[in-house]
Structure formats: C-alpha cells, structure tokens
C-alpha positions as a LaTeX table, in Angstrom:
\begin{tabular}{lrrr}
\hline
Residue & $x$ (\AA) & $y$ (\AA) & $z$ (\AA) \\
\hline
Unk1 & 0.00 & 0.00 & 0.00 \\
Unk2 & 1.21 & 3.49 & $-0.71$ \\
Unk3 & $-0.15$ & 6.96 & $-0.16$ \\
Unk4 & $-0.65$ & 8.89 & $-3.37$ \\
Unk5 & $-2.46$ & 12.22 & $-3.49$ \\
Unk6 & $-4.17$ & 11.63 & $-0.15$ \\
Unk7 & $-5.59$ & 8.31 & $-1.36$ \\
Unk8 & $-4.41$ & 4.89 & $-0.35$ \\
Unk9 & $-3.51$ & 3.01 & $-3.50$ \\
Unk10 & $-3.18$ & $-0.74$ & $-3.33$ \\
Unk11 & $-0.26$ & $-2.10$ & $-5.34$ \\
Unk12 & $-1.30$ & $-4.76$ & $-7.81$ \\
Unk13 & 0.99 & $-7.62$ & $-8.70$ \\
Unk14 & 0.49 & $-10.65$ & $-10.89$ \\
Unk15 & 0.87 & $-12.91$ & $-7.85$ \\
Unk16 & $-2.05$ & $-11.10$ & $-6.17$ \\
Unk17 & $-4.14$ & $-11.42$ & $-9.33$ \\
Unk18 & $-3.51$ & $-15.17$ & $-9.55$ \\
Unk19 & $-4.17$ & $-15.70$ & $-5.84$ \\
Unk20 & $-7.45$ & $-13.76$ & $-6.09$ \\
Unk21 & $-8.52$ & $-16.09$ & $-8.92$ \\
Unk22 & $-7.62$ & $-19.23$ & $-6.98$ \\
Unk23 & $-10.17$ & $-18.66$ & $-4.20$ \\
Unk24 & $-13.12$ & $-20.12$ & $-6.09$ \\
Unk25 & $-11.37$ & $-22.60$ & $-8.37$ \\
Unk26 & $-12.34$ & $-22.78$ & $-12.02$ \\
Unk27 & $-15.27$ & $-20.39$ & $-11.60$ \\
Unk28 & $-13.05$ & $-17.77$ & $-9.95$ \\
Unk29 & $-11.07$ & $-17.09$ & $-13.10$ \\
Unk30 & $-11.23$ & $-13.52$ & $-14.41$ \\
Unk31 & $-12.41$ & $-15.01$ & $-17.70$ \\
Unk32 & $-15.85$ & $-15.48$ & $-16.11$ \\
Unk33 & $-15.77$ & $-12.21$ & $-14.15$ \\
Unk34 & $-14.68$ & $-10.05$ & $-17.09$ \\
Unk35 & $-15.59$ & $-11.76$ & $-20.39$ \\
Unk36 & $-15.73$ & $-8.46$ & $-22.28$ \\
Unk37 & $-12.32$ & $-7.44$ & $-20.96$ \\
Unk38 & $-10.97$ & $-10.87$ & $-21.90$ \\
Unk39 & $-12.16$ & $-10.58$ & $-25.50$ \\
Unk40 & $-10.85$ & $-7.02$ & $-25.85$ \\
Unk41 & $-7.49$ & $-8.05$ & $-24.36$ \\
Unk42 & $-7.28$ & $-11.11$ & $-26.62$ \\
Unk43 & $-8.06$ & $-9.14$ & $-29.78$ \\
Unk44 & $-5.66$ & $-6.38$ & $-28.75$ \\
Unk45 & $-2.87$ & $-8.85$ & $-28.03$ \\
Unk46 & $-3.32$ & $-10.43$ & $-31.48$ \\
Unk47 & $-3.15$ & $-6.96$ & $-33.02$ \\
Unk48 & $-0.05$ & $-6.09$ & $-30.98$ \\
Unk49 & 1.71 & $-9.27$ & $-32.08$ \\
Unk50 & 0.78 & $-8.44$ & $-35.70$ \\
Unk51 & $-0.92$ & $-11.77$ & $-36.23$ \\
Unk52 & $-3.58$ & $-12.33$ & $-38.84$ \\
Unk53 & $-6.00$ & $-10.67$ & $-39.38$ \\
Unk54 & $-3.96$ & $-7.70$ & $-38.08$ \\
Unk55 & $-0.64$ & $-8.26$ & $-39.87$ \\
Unk56 & $-0.65$ & $-5.06$ & $-41.86$ \\
Unk57 & 3.17 & $-4.54$ & $-41.85$ \\
Unk58 & 3.59 & $-7.94$ & $-43.48$ \\
Unk59 & 0.88 & $-7.22$ & $-46.04$ \\
Unk60 & 3.44 & $-5.36$ & $-48.13$ \\
Unk61 & 5.23 & $-8.63$ & $-48.84$ \\
Unk62 & 2.85 & $-9.25$ & $-51.75$ \\
Unk63 & 4.11 & $-6.02$ & $-53.32$ \\
Unk64 & 7.81 & $-5.85$ & $-52.53$ \\
Unk65 & 8.40 & $-8.84$ & $-50.23$ \\
Unk66 & 9.20 & $-6.44$ & $-47.35$ \\
Unk67 & 11.59 & $-7.84$ & $-44.76$ \\
Unk68 & 12.06 & $-11.02$ & $-46.75$ \\
Unk69 & 14.24 & $-9.20$ & $-49.29$ \\
Unk70 & 16.48 & $-7.69$ & $-46.61$ \\
Unk71 & 16.94 & $-10.62$ & $-44.24$ \\
Unk72 & 18.22 & $-14.10$ & $-44.95$ \\
Unk73 & 19.73 & $-16.90$ & $-42.94$ \\
Unk74 & 20.04 & $-16.32$ & $-39.23$ \\
Unk75 & 18.62 & $-12.78$ & $-39.35$ \\
Unk76 & 15.46 & $-14.10$ & $-40.99$ \\
Unk77 & 15.23 & $-16.86$ & $-38.37$ \\
Unk78 & 15.74 & $-14.41$ & $-35.49$ \\
Unk79 & 13.03 & $-12.20$ & $-36.94$ \\
Unk80 & 10.52 & $-15.05$ & $-36.70$ \\
Unk81 & 11.78 & $-16.18$ & $-33.28$ \\
Unk82 & 11.15 & $-12.65$ & $-31.97$ \\
Unk83 & 7.67 & $-12.65$ & $-33.49$ \\
Unk84 & 6.72 & $-15.96$ & $-31.89$ \\
Unk85 & 8.35 & $-14.98$ & $-28.59$ \\
Unk86 & 6.16 & $-11.88$ & $-28.54$ \\
Unk87 & 3.14 & $-14.10$ & $-29.14$ \\
Unk88 & 4.21 & $-16.47$ & $-26.34$ \\
Unk89 & 4.64 & $-13.60$ & $-23.87$ \\
Unk90 & 1.18 & $-12.24$ & $-24.69$ \\
Unk91 & $-0.21$ & $-15.77$ & $-24.18$ \\
Unk92 & 1.45 & $-15.86$ & $-20.77$ \\
Unk93 & $-0.17$ & $-12.51$ & $-19.91$ \\
Unk94 & $-3.60$ & $-13.86$ & $-20.91$ \\
Unk95 & $-2.95$ & $-16.95$ & $-18.79$ \\
Unk96 & $-1.95$ & $-15.00$ & $-15.70$ \\
Unk97 & $-4.56$ & $-12.26$ & $-15.97$ \\
Unk98 & $-7.59$ & $-14.30$ & $-17.00$ \\
Unk99 & $-7.01$ & $-18.05$ & $-16.52$ \\
Unk100 & $-5.72$ & $-18.35$ & $-12.98$ \\
Unk101 & $-2.03$ & $-18.54$ & $-13.86$ \\
Unk102 & $-0.23$ & $-21.44$ & $-12.23$ \\
Unk103 & $-3.18$ & $-22.72$ & $-10.18$ \\
Unk104 & $-4.76$ & $-25.89$ & $-11.50$ \\
Unk105 & $-8.19$ & $-24.81$ & $-10.22$ \\
Unk106 & $-9.78$ & $-28.17$ & $-10.98$ \\
Unk107 & $-9.63$ & $-30.49$ & $-8.02$ \\
Unk108 & $-8.19$ & $-33.88$ & $-8.85$ \\
Unk109 & $-7.45$ & $-35.64$ & $-5.56$ \\
Unk110 & $-6.30$ & $-38.81$ & $-7.29$ \\
Unk111 & $-3.11$ & $-37.06$ & $-8.46$ \\
Unk112 & $-1.91$ & $-36.66$ & $-4.89$ \\
Unk113 & $-2.90$ & $-40.25$ & $-4.08$ \\
Unk114 & $-0.89$ & $-41.64$ & $-7.00$ \\
Unk115 & 2.27 & $-39.78$ & $-6.00$ \\
Unk116 & 1.66 & $-40.16$ & $-2.27$ \\
Unk117 & 1.81 & $-36.44$ & $-1.62$ \\
Unk118 & $-0.55$ & $-34.72$ & 0.80 \\
Unk119 & 0.02 & $-31.25$ & $-0.63$ \\
Unk120 & 1.58 & $-30.02$ & $-3.79$ \\
Unk121 & 4.37 & $-27.97$ & $-2.29$ \\
Unk122 & 8.06 & $-27.45$ & $-2.67$ \\
Unk123 & 9.83 & $-28.27$ & $-5.90$ \\
Unk124 & 7.09 & $-30.63$ & $-7.12$ \\
Unk125 & 4.44 & $-27.94$ & $-6.66$ \\
Unk126 & 6.49 & $-25.35$ & $-8.50$ \\
Unk127 & 7.19 & $-27.70$ & $-11.41$ \\
Unk128 & 3.49 & $-28.55$ & $-11.67$ \\
Unk129 & 2.67 & $-24.81$ & $-11.54$ \\
Unk130 & 5.08 & $-24.08$ & $-14.37$ \\
Unk131 & 3.65 & $-26.93$ & $-16.45$ \\
Unk132 & 0.08 & $-25.76$ & $-15.84$ \\
Unk133 & 1.01 & $-22.21$ & $-16.88$ \\
Unk134 & 2.70 & $-23.47$ & $-20.05$ \\
Unk135 & $-0.27$ & $-25.67$ & $-20.99$ \\
Unk136 & $-2.66$ & $-22.73$ & $-20.59$ \\
Unk137 & $-0.32$ & $-20.48$ & $-22.59$ \\
Unk138 & $-0.01$ & $-23.07$ & $-25.35$ \\
Unk139 & $-3.81$ & $-23.14$ & $-25.54$ \\
Unk140 & $-3.71$ & $-19.49$ & $-26.58$ \\
Unk141 & $-0.79$ & $-20.08$ & $-28.92$ \\
Unk142 & $-2.92$ & $-22.70$ & $-30.63$ \\
Unk143 & $-5.86$ & $-20.29$ & $-30.70$ \\
Unk144 & $-3.80$ & $-17.56$ & $-32.37$ \\
Unk145 & $-2.32$ & $-19.99$ & $-34.90$ \\
Unk146 & $-5.80$ & $-21.32$ & $-35.66$ \\
Unk147 & $-6.98$ & $-17.72$ & $-36.10$ \\
Unk148 & $-4.16$ & $-17.16$ & $-38.59$ \\
Unk149 & $-5.34$ & $-20.14$ & $-40.62$ \\
Unk150 & $-9.01$ & $-19.22$ & $-40.68$ \\
Unk151 & $-9.48$ & $-15.44$ & $-40.89$ \\
Unk152 & $-8.67$ & $-13.22$ & $-43.86$ \\
Unk153 & $-6.45$ & $-10.15$ & $-43.51$ \\
Unk154 & $-8.09$ & $-6.84$ & $-42.60$ \\
Unk155 & $-7.51$ & $-3.60$ & $-44.44$ \\
Unk156 & $-6.16$ & $-0.58$ & $-42.58$ \\
Unk157 & $-9.52$ & 1.21 & $-42.48$ \\
Unk158 & $-11.20$ & $-1.93$ & $-41.10$ \\
Unk159 & $-8.57$ & $-2.19$ & $-38.36$ \\
Unk160 & $-9.01$ & 1.46 & $-37.39$ \\
Unk161 & $-12.79$ & 1.07 & $-37.33$ \\
Unk162 & $-12.46$ & $-2.02$ & $-35.16$ \\
Unk163 & $-10.12$ & $-0.31$ & $-32.72$ \\
Unk164 & $-11.59$ & 3.17 & $-32.45$ \\
Unk165 & $-15.28$ & 2.61 & $-33.14$ \\
Unk166 & $-15.79$ & $-0.81$ & $-31.56$ \\
Unk167 & $-13.11$ & $-1.94$ & $-29.09$ \\
Unk168 & $-12.48$ & 1.42 & $-27.40$ \\
Unk169 & $-16.16$ & 2.20 & $-26.63$ \\
Unk170 & $-16.76$ & $-1.38$ & $-25.46$ \\
Unk171 & $-13.71$ & $-1.31$ & $-23.18$ \\
Unk172 & $-14.65$ & 2.10 & $-21.74$ \\
Unk173 & $-18.22$ & 0.89 & $-21.17$ \\
Unk174 & $-16.85$ & $-2.22$ & $-19.47$ \\
Unk175 & $-14.64$ & $-0.02$ & $-17.28$ \\
Unk176 & $-17.61$ & 2.16 & $-16.35$ \\
Unk177 & $-19.78$ & $-0.89$ & $-15.60$ \\
Unk178 & $-17.08$ & $-2.54$ & $-13.48$ \\
Unk179 & $-16.34$ & 0.66 & $-11.56$ \\
Unk180 & $-20.00$ & 1.34 & $-10.85$ \\
Unk181 & $-20.59$ & $-2.23$ & $-9.68$ \\
Unk182 & $-17.59$ & $-1.96$ & $-7.35$ \\
Unk183 & $-18.86$ & 1.36 & $-5.95$ \\
Unk184 & $-22.35$ & $-0.04$ & $-5.40$ \\
Unk185 & $-20.95$ & $-3.06$ & $-3.56$ \\
Unk186 & $-19.11$ & $-0.80$ & $-1.06$ \\
\hline
\end{tabular}
C-alpha cells in the first residue's frame, strides 16, 4: 500500500491477481468475471503481435516482399523467433490475468494419491505450476495460430474502425460498468 495524493492506493501484482482467482477454483477465473475485458485483451494482443487478421506490416510482402528481401539466414530466423516470442509472452499474460495462472483450479485428488503427496508444495508444486502455466499459454498459442489459418487479412480502415469505433467504446463501457458495480458493492 502506498499513499498517493491523499488516497491509499493498493499495489497490484500478478501474484495477487492469480491468488485472487484461486479462491473459487475454475469459476473464480477472471475469464468469467470479465468476459468483455478478456475478448478485448485477446483481440488487442493479437493486433499487438501483428498476427492475422492484423498483420498489416507484413501485407506489403505481396508487393515488394518487405523484410524477406532484406533478411536471410540467421537474421530471418531471429526475426521469426522474436515474433513468436512476442506471441508467447502475450499468451502468458492472458494466462496469468484471465485463466488463474499457475493454479490448477480443478480439483483432482487422485493425483496426490498416485504420488503419495498430501500437498503439492516445494519443488514438485512449483514444477506442476510451471507446467500448468505453459499448458494454458499453449492453448492461446494454438488459438492464435488457428486464427491465422481461418481469418482473412483486414484492411487498414477496417482495423481502425475495429479499434476506435468498436473496441475502445466497449472497453470504456466495461470499465464504467465494473467501476460502478464496485462502488455499489461498497
């Protein structure tokens, strides 16, 4: 907690966000609490990673071949590694912010009986947490790759209309709705 402008501001960390989602299991995920925010964040992360249908910088490759004429060999490979690393990081953000992060959230008591462990703690618990986070992140990697295979590319005017006339008003309305519901619950 810190004092800022006479108001007490609570510091938000990703650990606190994940722990808040773990209280109610699967139904405590922010995906169910904020479905509009989830969709806006997902669409925005695809646009930020320049994935189809938002890959406007790569659309010039039909005309001039863009970066493909300037890079070859290892530079070309590093270009694609950076692109997919950006996509993986955005998938990790979606996992932590909306899918409960490293918490399994679905009770399976038979796992602890098989391994003879009363609690998942220590090194085993951390390894399981990392694996759960990676599986959830790979779900969104698959979703973005599937989106690339199925949707056609948008034109620049369509992207601007989507962002400014659709996503921004919906996200501001969602912010207003969430804030008013939090104020009413006080």
